[in-house]
Amino acid sequence: MSGSARSLAKGSAPPGPVPEGLIRVYSMRFCPYAQRTLLVLTAKGIRHEIININLKSKPEWFFKKNPFGLVPVLENSQGQLIYESAITCEYLDDVYPGKKLLPDDPYEKARQKMVFELFSKVPSLVTSLLRKQNEEDCSGQKEELRKEISKLEEVLTNKKTTFFGGNSLSMIDYLIWPWFERMEILELNDCVDHTPKLQLWMAAMRKDPAVSALLMEPKALRGFLNLYLQNSPE
Amino acid sequence: MEDATRSFGKGSLPPGPVPDGLIRVYSMRFCPYAHRTRLVLRAKGIRHEVVNINLRNKPEWYYTKHPFGQIPVLENSKCQLIYESVIACEYLDDAYPGRKLYPYDPYERARQKMLLELFYKVPHLTKECLVALRCGRECADLKLALRQEFCNLEEERQESVSAHQRSFLSPLAQETQIKLKAYLRNSTGPEILGYQNTIFFGGDCISMIDYLFWPWFERLDVYGIADCLNHTPALRLWTAAMKQDPTVCALLIDKNIFLGFLNLYFQNNPDAFDYGLAC
């Protein structure tokens, strides 16, 4: 699968135009934001190609794809570029047929976006905990993370459904999943030990075909993080 | 104006349920985030009622509408609550018929949402400048940072102009453009060469993204930082075009009333929010 292709770095030649009938995603194998887009591509069965980018040694041409130089970025055969992970996911849901991940009902759609806002502090907290893995001083941040996670537990408690959008999996579940996958691999499990509904949700997520197709190898993630935190471009 | 009503404070009785056929917005007359929602309500001709909240003295019942007591919040007759200004605006566009403010084309929709990302530092910076100036502090660094954000938006306008080359302009657009070019020639700053259409951020018609940006640009003058647009002629062109929009005009806040509000607000006077209301 092209998801495991070597990343393109500084000095690499830019890839050609995207062939018709395909959409391209610029990605990175361990990036949680890019994983959102890959989840939606997989869940909707969209034919796509993946180009991995070396984020520590970015090709100069990549800034023409996204002036911010971040992944994920979508590029279609018309040369149109879409970036910001949540925007890419919504774009794919709008353009491609098949299972709609966002609800049609305007209120239910708005509710998913409000839950997304509730989640917004989690990524930076998880990232800073990842960086501090070997240091002592994590307890403050772990507490903060637990607090944010409790807000999500409350949503499930009030809604009385398995998933954040109802009884079946939908967009909001895919948008937040990558960080929960990382919490498990990186042994931040104690941050969800007080949230039983979330634990049930995580188990249910793992059964989803798109989620399980994209599950990372724990060793690979840990290996990547070690090198990444040492600043190695490999 | 629809929102010229006294604000609800601590000890007030909660308003009843929202009648059928109406939507309610919890607001504050001078809040830029709530202003976005009021612009969309007006632009789409949605029947609505405004309940102003005294933000320095919030009613206890208001926390049942928003967990942190923020505005704006929409409440419909099914008791559904929607908050975060951008989410509220999108909800209104989705739920109500008539003129669509977001484009139909998925790529153009995505473009508007990407543009919103370009804007995200502006609210915080404008507020910080206001607070600094009101407290008698220097704010040269803040103004520089704000100018930089405006330059990013300016660049987008300039690029958009060359990307959307069209050979034919509607008569209205041509007329508007002639007037605006003349306006710019008379003011300081470089002339825009080869400027064509796409006066607005979404094309040659006003759309959602323009309304989402507008409240902060309207406030630059009353905040005392209008000079931050000195080096961005395309943005000045855009603000001039915005002031001609009927919706923007209908909701334009009187400068003296705004100044009166700001004076009281910075004196920590809870009556600030009702400044300028009759009786």
Coordinates of N, CA and C in Angstrom, one line a residue, chain A:
Chain A
M1 N 0.8 -1.2 0.0 CA 0.0 0.0 0.0 C 0.9 1.2 0.0
S2 N 0.5 2.2 -0.8 CA 1.4 3.4 -0.9 C 1.5 4.2 0.4
G3 N 0.7 3.8 1.4 CA 0.8 4.5 2.7 C 2.2 4.2 3.3
S4 N 2.8 3.1 2.8 CA 4.1 2.8 3.5 C 5.3 3.2 2.6
A5 N 5.1 4.1 1.6 CA 6.1 4.5 0.7 C 7.0 5.5 1.5
R6 N 8.3 5.5 1.1 CA 9.3 6.5 1.7 C 8.8 7.9 1.5
S7 N 9.1 8.7 2.5 CA 8.7 10.1 2.4 C 9.6 10.9 1.5
L8 N 9.0 12.0 0.9 CA 9.7 12.9 0.0 C 10.3 14.0 0.9
A9 N 11.6 14.3 0.6 CA 12.2 15.3 1.4 C 12.8 16.4 0.6
K10 N 13.5 17.3 1.2 CA 14.2 18.5 0.5 C 15.0 17.9 -0.6
G11 N 14.9 18.6 -1.8 CA 15.7 18.2 -2.9 C 15.0 17.2 -3.8
S12 N 13.8 16.7 -3.3 CA 13.1 15.7 -4.2 C 12.4 16.5 -5.3
A13 N 12.1 15.7 -6.4 CA 11.4 16.3 -7.5 C 9.9 16.3 -7.1
P14 N 9.2 17.3 -7.5 CA 7.7 17.4 -7.2 C 7.0 16.3 -8.0
P15 N 6.0 15.7 -7.4 CA 5.2 14.7 -8.1 C 4.4 15.3 -9.2
G16 N 4.0 14.6 -10.2 CA 3.3 15.1 -11.3 C 1.8 15.4 -11.0
P17 N 1.0 15.8 -12.0 CA -0.4 16.0 -11.7 C -1.1 14.7 -11.2
V18 N -2.2 14.9 -10.6 CA -3.0 13.8 -10.1 C -3.8 13.2 -11.2
P19 N -3.7 11.9 -11.5 CA -4.5 11.3 -12.6 C -6.0 11.4 -12.3
E20 N -6.8 11.5 -13.4 CA -8.2 11.6 -13.2 C -8.7 10.3 -12.5
G21 N -9.8 10.5 -11.7 CA -10.4 9.4 -11.0 C -9.7 9.0 -9.7
L22 N -8.7 9.9 -9.4 CA -8.0 9.6 -8.2 C -7.9 10.9 -7.4
I23 N -7.7 10.8 -6.1 CA -7.4 12.0 -5.3 C -6.1 11.7 -4.5
R24 N -5.3 12.7 -4.4 CA -4.0 12.5 -3.7 C -4.0 13.2 -2.3
V25 N -3.4 12.5 -1.4 CA -3.3 13.1 0.0 C -1.8 13.1 0.3
Y26 N -1.3 14.3 0.6 CA 0.0 14.5 1.2 C -0.1 14.2 2.7
S27 N 0.7 13.3 3.1 CA 0.5 12.7 4.5 C 1.8 12.5 5.2
M28 N 1.7 11.9 6.3 CA 2.9 11.4 7.1 C 2.4 10.2 7.9
R29 N 3.1 9.1 7.9 CA 2.6 7.8 8.4 C 2.1 7.9 9.9
F30 N 2.7 8.8 10.6 CA 2.4 8.9 12.1 C 1.7 10.1 12.5
C31 N 1.2 10.9 11.5 CA 0.6 12.2 11.9 C -0.9 11.9 12.2
P32 N -1.4 12.3 13.4 CA -2.8 12.1 13.8 C -3.7 12.9 12.9
Y33 N -3.3 14.1 12.5 CA -4.2 14.9 11.7 C -4.4 14.3 10.3
A34 N -3.3 13.8 9.7 CA -3.5 13.2 8.4 C -4.3 11.9 8.5
Q35 N -4.2 11.2 9.7 CA -4.9 10.0 9.9 C -6.4 10.3 9.8
R36 N -6.9 11.4 10.2 CA -8.3 11.8 10.1 C -8.7 11.6 8.6
T37 N -7.9 12.2 7.7 CA -8.2 12.3 6.3 C -8.2 10.8 5.7
L38 N -7.2 10.1 6.1 CA -7.1 8.7 5.7 C -8.3 7.8 6.1
L39 N -8.7 8.1 7.4 CA -9.9 7.4 7.9 C -11.1 7.6 7.0
V40 N -11.3 8.9 6.6 CA -12.5 9.2 5.8 C -12.3 8.7 4.4
L41 N -11.1 8.7 3.8 CA -10.9 8.1 2.5 C -11.2 6.7 2.5
T42 N -10.8 6.0 3.6 CA -11.0 4.5 3.7 C -12.4 4.2 4.0
A43 N -13.0 4.9 4.9 CA -14.4 4.7 5.2 C -15.4 4.9 4.1
K44 N -15.1 5.8 3.2 CA -16.0 6.1 2.1 C -15.5 5.3 0.8
G45 N -14.4 4.6 0.9 CA -14.0 3.8 -0.2 C -13.5 4.7 -1.4
I46 N -12.9 5.8 -1.1 CA -12.4 6.7 -2.2 C -11.1 6.3 -2.7
R47 N -11.0 6.2 -4.0 CA -9.7 5.8 -4.6 C -8.7 7.0 -4.4
H48 N -7.6 6.6 -3.8 CA -6.6 7.7 -3.6 C -5.2 7.2 -3.6
E49 N -4.3 8.2 -3.7 CA -2.9 7.9 -3.6 C -2.3 8.7 -2.5
I50 N -1.3 8.1 -1.9 CA -0.7 8.8 -0.7 C 0.8 9.2 -1.0
I51 N 1.1 10.4 -0.8 CA 2.5 10.9 -0.8 C 2.9 11.3 0.5
N52 N 3.9 10.6 1.1 CA 4.3 10.9 2.4 C 5.4 12.0 2.4
I53 N 5.3 12.9 3.3 CA 6.2 14.1 3.3 C 7.1 14.0 4.6
N54 N 8.4 14.2 4.4 CA 9.4 14.3 5.5 C 9.2 15.6 6.2
L55 N 8.6 15.6 7.3 CA 8.2 16.9 8.0 C 9.4 17.6 8.6
K56 N 10.5 16.8 8.8 CA 11.7 17.5 9.4 C 12.6 18.0 8.3
S57 N 12.3 17.7 7.0 CA 13.1 18.2 5.9 C 12.2 18.3 4.7
K58 N 11.4 19.3 4.8 CA 10.3 19.4 3.8 C 10.8 19.8 2.4
P59 N 10.2 19.2 1.4 CA 10.6 19.6 0.0 C 10.1 21.0 -0.2
E60 N 10.9 21.8 -1.0 CA 10.5 23.2 -1.2 C 9.2 23.3 -1.9
W61 N 9.0 22.3 -2.9 CA 7.7 22.4 -3.6 C 6.5 22.1 -2.8
F62 N 6.6 21.6 -1.6 CA 5.5 21.3 -0.8 C 4.8 22.6 -0.3
F63 N 5.5 23.7 -0.2 CA 4.9 24.9 0.3 C 4.0 25.5 -0.8
K64 N 4.1 25.0 -2.1 CA 3.1 25.4 -3.1 C 1.8 24.7 -2.9
K65 N 1.9 23.5 -2.2 CA 0.7 22.8 -2.0 C -0.1 23.3 -0.7
N66 N 0.7 23.7 0.3 CA 0.1 24.3 1.5 C 1.1 25.3 2.0
P67 N 0.7 26.6 1.9 CA 1.7 27.7 2.4 C 2.1 27.5 3.8
F68 N 1.3 26.8 4.6 CA 1.7 26.5 6.0 C 2.7 25.3 6.1
G69 N 2.8 24.6 5.0 CA 3.8 23.5 5.0 C 3.4 22.3 5.8
L70 N 2.1 22.2 6.1 CA 1.6 21.1 7.0 C 0.9 20.0 6.2
V71 N 0.8 18.8 6.8 CA 0.0 17.8 6.3 C -1.2 17.7 7.2
P72 N -2.4 17.2 6.7 CA -2.6 16.6 5.4 C -3.0 17.7 4.4
V73 N -2.8 17.4 3.1 CA -3.3 18.3 2.0 C -3.9 17.3 1.0
L74 N -5.0 17.7 0.5 CA -5.6 17.0 -0.6 C -5.4 17.7 -1.9
E75 N -5.1 16.9 -3.0 CA -5.0 17.5 -4.3 C -5.7 16.7 -5.3
N76 N -6.6 17.3 -6.1 CA -7.4 16.5 -7.0 C -6.9 16.7 -8.4
S77 N -7.5 16.0 -9.4 CA -7.0 16.0 -10.7 C -7.2 17.4 -11.4
Q78 N -8.0 18.3 -10.8 CA -8.2 19.6 -11.3 C -7.1 20.6 -10.7
G79 N -6.2 20.0 -9.9 CA -5.2 20.8 -9.3 C -5.6 21.6 -8.1
Q80 N -6.9 21.3 -7.6 CA -7.4 22.1 -6.5 C -6.7 21.5 -5.2
L81 N -6.4 22.4 -4.3 CA -5.7 22.0 -3.0 C -6.6 22.3 -1.8
I82 N -6.7 21.4 -0.9 CA -7.5 21.6 0.3 C -6.7 21.2 1.5
Y83 N -6.5 22.1 2.5 CA -5.8 21.7 3.7 C -6.6 22.1 4.9
E84 N -6.0 21.8 6.1 CA -6.6 21.7 7.4 C -7.4 20.4 7.5
S85 N -7.0 19.5 8.4 CA -7.6 18.2 8.4 C -9.1 18.2 8.4
A86 N -9.7 19.0 9.3 CA -11.2 18.9 9.4 C -11.9 19.4 8.1
I87 N -11.2 20.4 7.4 CA -11.8 20.9 6.2 C -11.7 19.8 5.1
T88 N -10.5 19.1 5.1 CA -10.4 18.0 4.1 C -11.4 16.9 4.3
C89 N -11.7 16.6 5.5 CA -12.7 15.5 5.8 C -14.1 16.0 5.3
E90 N -14.4 17.2 5.6 CA -15.8 17.7 5.2 C -15.9 17.7 3.7
Y91 N -14.8 18.2 3.0 CA -14.7 18.2 1.6 C -15.0 16.9 1.0
L92 N -14.3 15.9 1.5 CA -14.4 14.5 0.9 C -15.9 14.0 1.1
D93 N -16.5 14.3 2.3 CA -17.8 13.9 2.5 C -18.8 14.6 1.6
D94 N -18.5 15.8 1.3 CA -19.4 16.6 0.3 C -19.3 16.1 -1.1
V95 N -18.1 15.8 -1.5 CA -17.8 15.5 -2.9 C -18.1 14.1 -3.3
Y96 N -17.8 13.1 -2.4 CA -17.9 11.7 -2.8 C -19.2 11.1 -2.4
P97 N -19.7 10.2 -3.2 CA -21.0 9.6 -2.9 C -20.8 8.5 -1.8
G98 N -21.8 7.7 -1.6 CA -21.7 6.6 -0.6 C -22.1 7.1 0.8
K99 N -21.6 6.4 1.8 CA -22.1 6.7 3.1 C -21.7 8.1 3.5
K100 N -22.7 8.9 4.0 CA -22.5 10.3 4.4 C -22.0 10.2 5.9
L101 N -20.9 10.8 6.2 CA -20.4 10.7 7.5 C -20.9 11.9 8.4
L102 N -21.2 13.0 7.7 CA -21.8 14.1 8.5 C -23.3 14.0 8.3
P103 N -24.1 14.3 9.4 CA -25.5 14.2 9.3 C -26.1 15.2 8.3
D104 N -27.3 14.9 7.7 CA -28.0 15.8 6.9 C -28.7 16.9 7.8
D105 N -29.2 16.5 8.9 CA -29.9 17.4 9.8 C -29.0 18.5 10.3
P106 N -29.4 19.8 10.0 CA -28.6 20.9 10.4 C -28.2 20.9 11.8
Y107 N -29.2 20.6 12.7 CA -28.9 20.6 14.1 C -27.9 19.5 14.5
E108 N -28.1 18.3 14.0 CA -27.2 17.2 14.3 C -25.8 17.5 13.8
K109 N -25.7 18.1 12.7 CA -24.4 18.5 12.1 C -23.7 19.5 13.0
A110 N -24.5 20.5 13.5 CA -24.0 21.6 14.4 C -23.5 20.9 15.7
R111 N -24.3 19.9 16.2 CA -23.9 19.2 17.4 C -22.6 18.6 17.3
Q112 N -22.3 17.9 16.1 CA -21.0 17.3 15.9 C -19.9 18.3 16.0
K113 N -20.2 19.5 15.4 CA -19.1 20.5 15.4 C -18.9 21.1 16.8
M114 N -20.0 21.1 17.6 CA -19.8 21.6 19.0 C -19.0 20.6 19.8
V115 N -19.3 19.3 19.6 CA -18.5 18.2 20.3 C -17.0 18.4 19.8
F116 N -16.8 18.7 18.5 CA -15.4 18.8 18.0 C -14.7 20.0 18.8
E117 N -15.5 21.0 19.1 CA -14.9 22.2 19.8 C -14.5 21.7 21.3
L118 N -15.4 20.9 21.9 CA -15.1 20.4 23.2 C -13.8 19.6 23.2
F119 N -13.5 19.0 22.1 CA -12.3 18.1 22.0 C -11.0 18.9 21.8
S120 N -11.2 20.2 21.4 CA -10.1 21.0 20.8 C -8.8 21.1 21.7
K121 N -8.9 21.0 23.0 CA -7.7 21.1 23.8 C -6.9 19.8 23.9
V122 N -7.5 18.7 23.5 CA -6.9 17.3 23.7 C -5.6 17.2 22.9
P123 N -5.6 17.5 21.5 CA -4.4 17.2 20.8 C -3.1 17.9 21.4
S124 N -3.2 19.1 21.8 CA -1.9 19.7 22.3 C -1.5 19.1 23.6
L125 N -2.5 18.7 24.4 CA -2.2 18.1 25.7 C -1.5 16.7 25.5
V126 N -2.0 16.0 24.6 CA -1.4 14.6 24.3 C 0.0 14.8 23.7
T127 N 0.1 15.8 22.8 CA 1.5 16.0 22.2 C 2.5 16.4 23.3
S128 N 2.1 17.3 24.2 CA 3.1 17.7 25.2 C 3.4 16.6 26.2
L129 N 2.4 15.7 26.4 CA 2.7 14.5 27.3 C 3.6 13.6 26.5
L130 N 3.4 13.4 25.2 CA 4.3 12.5 24.5 C 5.8 13.0 24.6
R131 N 5.9 14.3 24.5 CA 7.3 14.9 24.6 C 7.9 14.7 25.9
K132 N 7.1 14.6 26.9 CA 7.6 14.6 28.3 C 7.7 13.2 28.9
Q133 N 7.5 12.2 28.0 CA 7.4 10.8 28.4 C 8.4 10.4 29.5
N134 N 9.7 10.9 29.3 CA 10.7 10.5 30.2 C 10.9 11.4 31.4
E135 N 10.1 12.5 31.4 CA 10.3 13.4 32.6 C 9.3 13.1 33.7
E136 N 9.6 13.7 34.8 CA 8.7 13.5 36.0 C 7.5 14.3 35.9
D137 N 7.6 15.5 35.5 CA 6.6 16.5 35.8 C 5.4 16.5 34.8
C138 N 4.6 15.3 34.8 CA 3.5 15.2 33.9 C 2.2 15.3 34.6
S139 N 2.2 15.3 35.9 CA 0.9 15.1 36.6 C -0.1 16.2 36.4
G140 N 0.4 17.5 36.3 CA -0.5 18.6 36.0 C -1.2 18.5 34.7
Q141 N -0.4 18.1 33.7 CA -0.9 18.0 32.3 C -1.9 16.8 32.2
K142 N -1.5 15.7 32.9 CA -2.4 14.5 32.9 C -3.8 14.9 33.5
E143 N -3.7 15.7 34.6 CA -5.0 16.1 35.2 C -5.8 17.0 34.2
E144 N -5.1 17.9 33.5 CA -5.8 18.7 32.5 C -6.4 17.8 31.5
L145 N -5.7 16.8 31.0 CA -6.2 15.9 30.0 C -7.4 15.1 30.5
R146 N -7.3 14.7 31.7 CA -8.4 13.9 32.3 C -9.7 14.8 32.3
K147 N -9.5 16.1 32.6 CA -10.6 17.0 32.7 C -11.2 17.2 31.3
E148 N -10.4 17.3 30.3 CA -10.9 17.5 29.0 C -11.7 16.3 28.5
I149 N -11.1 15.1 28.9 CA -11.7 13.8 28.5 C -13.0 13.6 29.2
S150 N -13.2 14.1 30.4 CA -14.4 14.0 31.2 C -15.6 14.7 30.4
K151 N -15.2 15.8 29.7 CA -16.2 16.5 29.0 C -16.8 15.6 27.9
L152 N -16.0 14.8 27.3 CA -16.4 13.9 26.3 C -17.2 12.8 26.8
E153 N -16.8 12.3 28.0 CA -17.6 11.3 28.7 C -19.0 11.8 28.9
E154 N -19.1 13.0 29.3 CA -20.4 13.6 29.6 C -21.3 13.6 28.4
V155 N -20.7 13.9 27.2 CA -21.5 13.9 26.0 C -22.1 12.5 25.8
L156 N -21.3 11.4 26.0 CA -21.8 10.1 25.8 C -22.9 9.7 26.8
T157 N -22.7 10.2 28.0 CA -23.6 9.9 29.1 C -25.0 10.5 28.8
N158 N -24.9 11.8 28.3 CA -26.2 12.5 28.0 C -26.9 12.0 26.8
K159 N -26.1 11.6 25.8 CA -26.7 11.1 24.6 C -27.2 9.7 24.7
K160 N -26.6 8.9 25.6 CA -27.0 7.5 25.8 C -26.8 6.7 24.5
T161 N -25.8 7.0 23.7 CA -25.5 6.2 22.5 C -24.0 5.8 22.6
T162 N -23.7 4.8 21.8 CA -22.3 4.3 21.8 C -21.3 5.3 21.2
F163 N -21.7 5.9 20.1 CA -20.8 6.8 19.4 C -21.3 8.3 19.6
F164 N -20.3 9.2 19.2 CA -20.6 10.6 19.5 C -21.7 11.2 18.6
G165 N -22.0 10.5 17.5 CA -23.0 11.1 16.7 C -24.3 10.3 16.7
G166 N -24.4 9.3 17.6 CA -25.6 8.4 17.6 C -25.2 7.0 17.7
N167 N -26.0 6.0 17.3 CA -25.7 4.6 17.4 C -24.8 4.1 16.4
S168 N -24.6 4.8 15.3 CA -23.6 4.4 14.4 C -22.4 5.4 14.3
L169 N -21.3 4.9 13.8 CA -20.1 5.7 13.7 C -20.3 6.8 12.7
S170 N -19.8 8.0 13.0 CA -19.9 9.0 12.0 C -18.7 9.9 12.1
M171 N -18.7 11.1 11.4 CA -17.5 11.9 11.2 C -16.8 12.3 12.5
I172 N -17.6 12.7 13.6 CA -17.0 13.2 14.8 C -16.1 12.0 15.4
D173 N -16.5 10.8 15.3 CA -15.8 9.7 15.9 C -14.4 9.6 15.2
Y174 N -14.4 9.7 13.9 CA -13.2 9.6 13.1 C -12.3 10.7 13.5
L175 N -12.9 11.9 13.6 CA -12.0 13.1 13.9 C -11.3 13.1 15.2
I176 N -11.9 12.4 16.2 CA -11.2 12.4 17.5 C -10.4 11.1 17.7
W177 N -10.7 10.0 17.0 CA -10.0 8.7 17.2 C -8.5 8.7 17.3
P178 N -7.8 9.4 16.3 CA -6.3 9.3 16.3 C -5.6 9.5 17.6
W179 N -6.1 10.4 18.4 CA -5.5 10.7 19.7 C -5.8 9.7 20.7
F180 N -7.0 9.1 20.7 CA -7.2 8.0 21.6 C -6.4 6.7 21.3
E181 N -6.2 6.5 20.0 CA -5.3 5.4 19.6 C -3.9 5.6 20.2
R182 N -3.4 6.8 20.1 CA -2.1 7.1 20.6 C -2.0 7.0 22.1
M183 N -3.1 7.4 22.8 CA -3.1 7.3 24.3 C -2.9 5.9 24.7
E184 N -3.6 5.0 24.0 CA -3.4 3.5 24.3 C -2.0 3.0 24.1
I185 N -1.5 3.3 22.9 CA -0.1 2.8 22.6 C 0.9 3.4 23.5
L186 N 0.7 4.7 23.9 CA 1.8 5.3 24.7 C 1.5 5.3 26.2
E187 N 0.6 4.3 26.5 CA 0.4 4.1 27.9 C -0.1 5.3 28.7
L188 N -1.0 6.1 28.1 CA -1.6 7.2 28.8 C -3.0 6.7 29.2
N189 N -3.2 5.4 29.3 CA -4.5 4.8 29.5 C -5.1 5.3 30.8
D190 N -4.3 5.6 31.8 CA -4.8 6.1 33.0 C -5.6 7.4 32.9
C191 N -5.5 8.0 31.7 CA -6.2 9.2 31.5 C -7.7 8.9 31.1
V192 N -7.9 7.6 30.8 CA -9.3 7.3 30.5 C -9.9 6.3 31.5
D193 N -9.2 6.1 32.6 CA -9.6 5.1 33.6 C -10.9 5.5 34.3
H194 N -11.2 6.7 34.3 CA -12.4 7.2 35.0 C -13.6 7.4 34.1
T195 N -13.4 7.0 32.8 CA -14.5 7.3 31.8 C -14.9 6.0 31.1
P196 N -15.8 5.2 31.7 CA -16.2 3.9 31.2 C -16.8 3.9 29.8
K197 N -17.7 5.0 29.6 CA -18.3 5.0 28.3 C -17.3 5.2 27.2
L198 N -16.3 6.0 27.5 CA -15.2 6.3 26.5 C -14.5 5.0 26.2
Q199 N -14.3 4.2 27.3 CA -13.6 2.9 27.1 C -14.4 2.0 26.1
L200 N -15.7 2.0 26.3 CA -16.6 1.2 25.5 C -16.5 1.7 24.0
W201 N -16.5 3.0 23.9 CA -16.4 3.7 22.6 C -15.1 3.2 21.9
M202 N -14.0 3.3 22.7 CA -12.7 2.9 22.1 C -12.7 1.5 21.6
A203 N -13.3 0.6 22.4 CA -13.4 -0.8 21.9 C -14.3 -0.9 20.7
A204 N -15.4 -0.2 20.6 CA -16.3 -0.2 19.5 C -15.6 0.3 18.2
M205 N -14.8 1.4 18.4 CA -14.0 2.0 17.3 C -13.1 1.0 16.7
R206 N -12.4 0.2 17.5 CA -11.4 -0.8 17.0 C -12.0 -1.8 16.1
K207 N -13.4 -2.0 16.2 CA -14.0 -3.0 15.4 C -14.4 -2.4 14.0
D208 N -14.3 -1.1 13.9 CA -14.6 -0.5 12.6 C -13.6 -0.8 11.5
P209 N -14.0 -1.2 10.4 CA -13.1 -1.6 9.3 C -12.1 -0.5 9.0
A210 N -12.5 0.7 8.9 CA -11.5 1.8 8.5 C -10.5 2.0 9.6
V211 N -11.0 2.0 10.8 CA -10.1 2.2 12.0 C -9.1 1.1 12.0
S212 N -9.6 -0.2 11.9 CA -8.6 -1.3 12.1 C -7.7 -1.4 10.9
A213 N -8.1 -1.0 9.7 CA -7.2 -1.0 8.5 C -6.1 0.0 8.7
L214 N -6.3 1.0 9.5 CA -5.2 2.1 9.7 C -4.5 2.0 11.0
L215 N -4.8 1.0 11.8 CA -4.2 0.9 13.1 C -2.7 0.9 13.0
M216 N -2.0 1.7 13.8 CA -0.5 1.7 13.7 C 0.1 0.6 14.5
E217 N 1.2 0.1 14.0 CA 2.0 -0.9 14.8 C 2.6 -0.1 16.0
P218 N 2.3 -0.6 17.2 CA 2.8 0.1 18.4 C 4.3 0.3 18.3
K219 N 5.1 -0.7 17.9 CA 6.5 -0.6 17.9 C 7.0 0.5 16.9
A220 N 6.3 0.5 15.7 CA 6.6 1.5 14.7 C 6.4 2.9 15.2
L221 N 5.3 3.1 15.9 CA 5.0 4.5 16.4 C 6.0 4.9 17.5
R222 N 6.3 3.9 18.4 CA 7.3 4.2 19.4 C 8.7 4.6 18.8
G223 N 9.1 3.7 17.8 CA 10.4 3.9 17.1 C 10.4 5.3 16.5
F224 N 9.3 5.7 15.8 CA 9.2 7.0 15.2 C 9.4 8.1 16.2
L225 N 8.6 8.0 17.3 CA 8.7 9.0 18.3 C 10.0 9.2 18.9
N226 N 10.7 8.1 19.1 CA 12.1 8.2 19.6 C 13.0 9.0 18.7
L227 N 12.9 8.7 17.4 CA 13.8 9.4 16.4 C 13.3 10.8 16.3
Y228 N 12.0 11.0 16.3 CA 11.4 12.4 16.1 C 11.8 13.3 17.2
L229 N 11.8 12.8 18.4 CA 12.1 13.6 19.6 C 13.6 13.9 19.7
Q230 N 14.4 13.0 19.0 CA 15.8 13.3 18.9 C 16.1 14.2 17.8
N231 N 15.1 14.6 17.0 CA 15.3 15.5 15.9 C 15.9 14.9 14.7
S232 N 15.8 13.6 14.5 CA 16.3 12.9 13.4 C 15.4 13.0 12.2
P233 N 15.8 13.4 11.0 CA 14.9 13.5 9.9 C 14.5 12.1 9.3
E234 N 15.1 11.0 9.9 CA 14.6 9.7 9.4 C 13.3 9.3 10.0

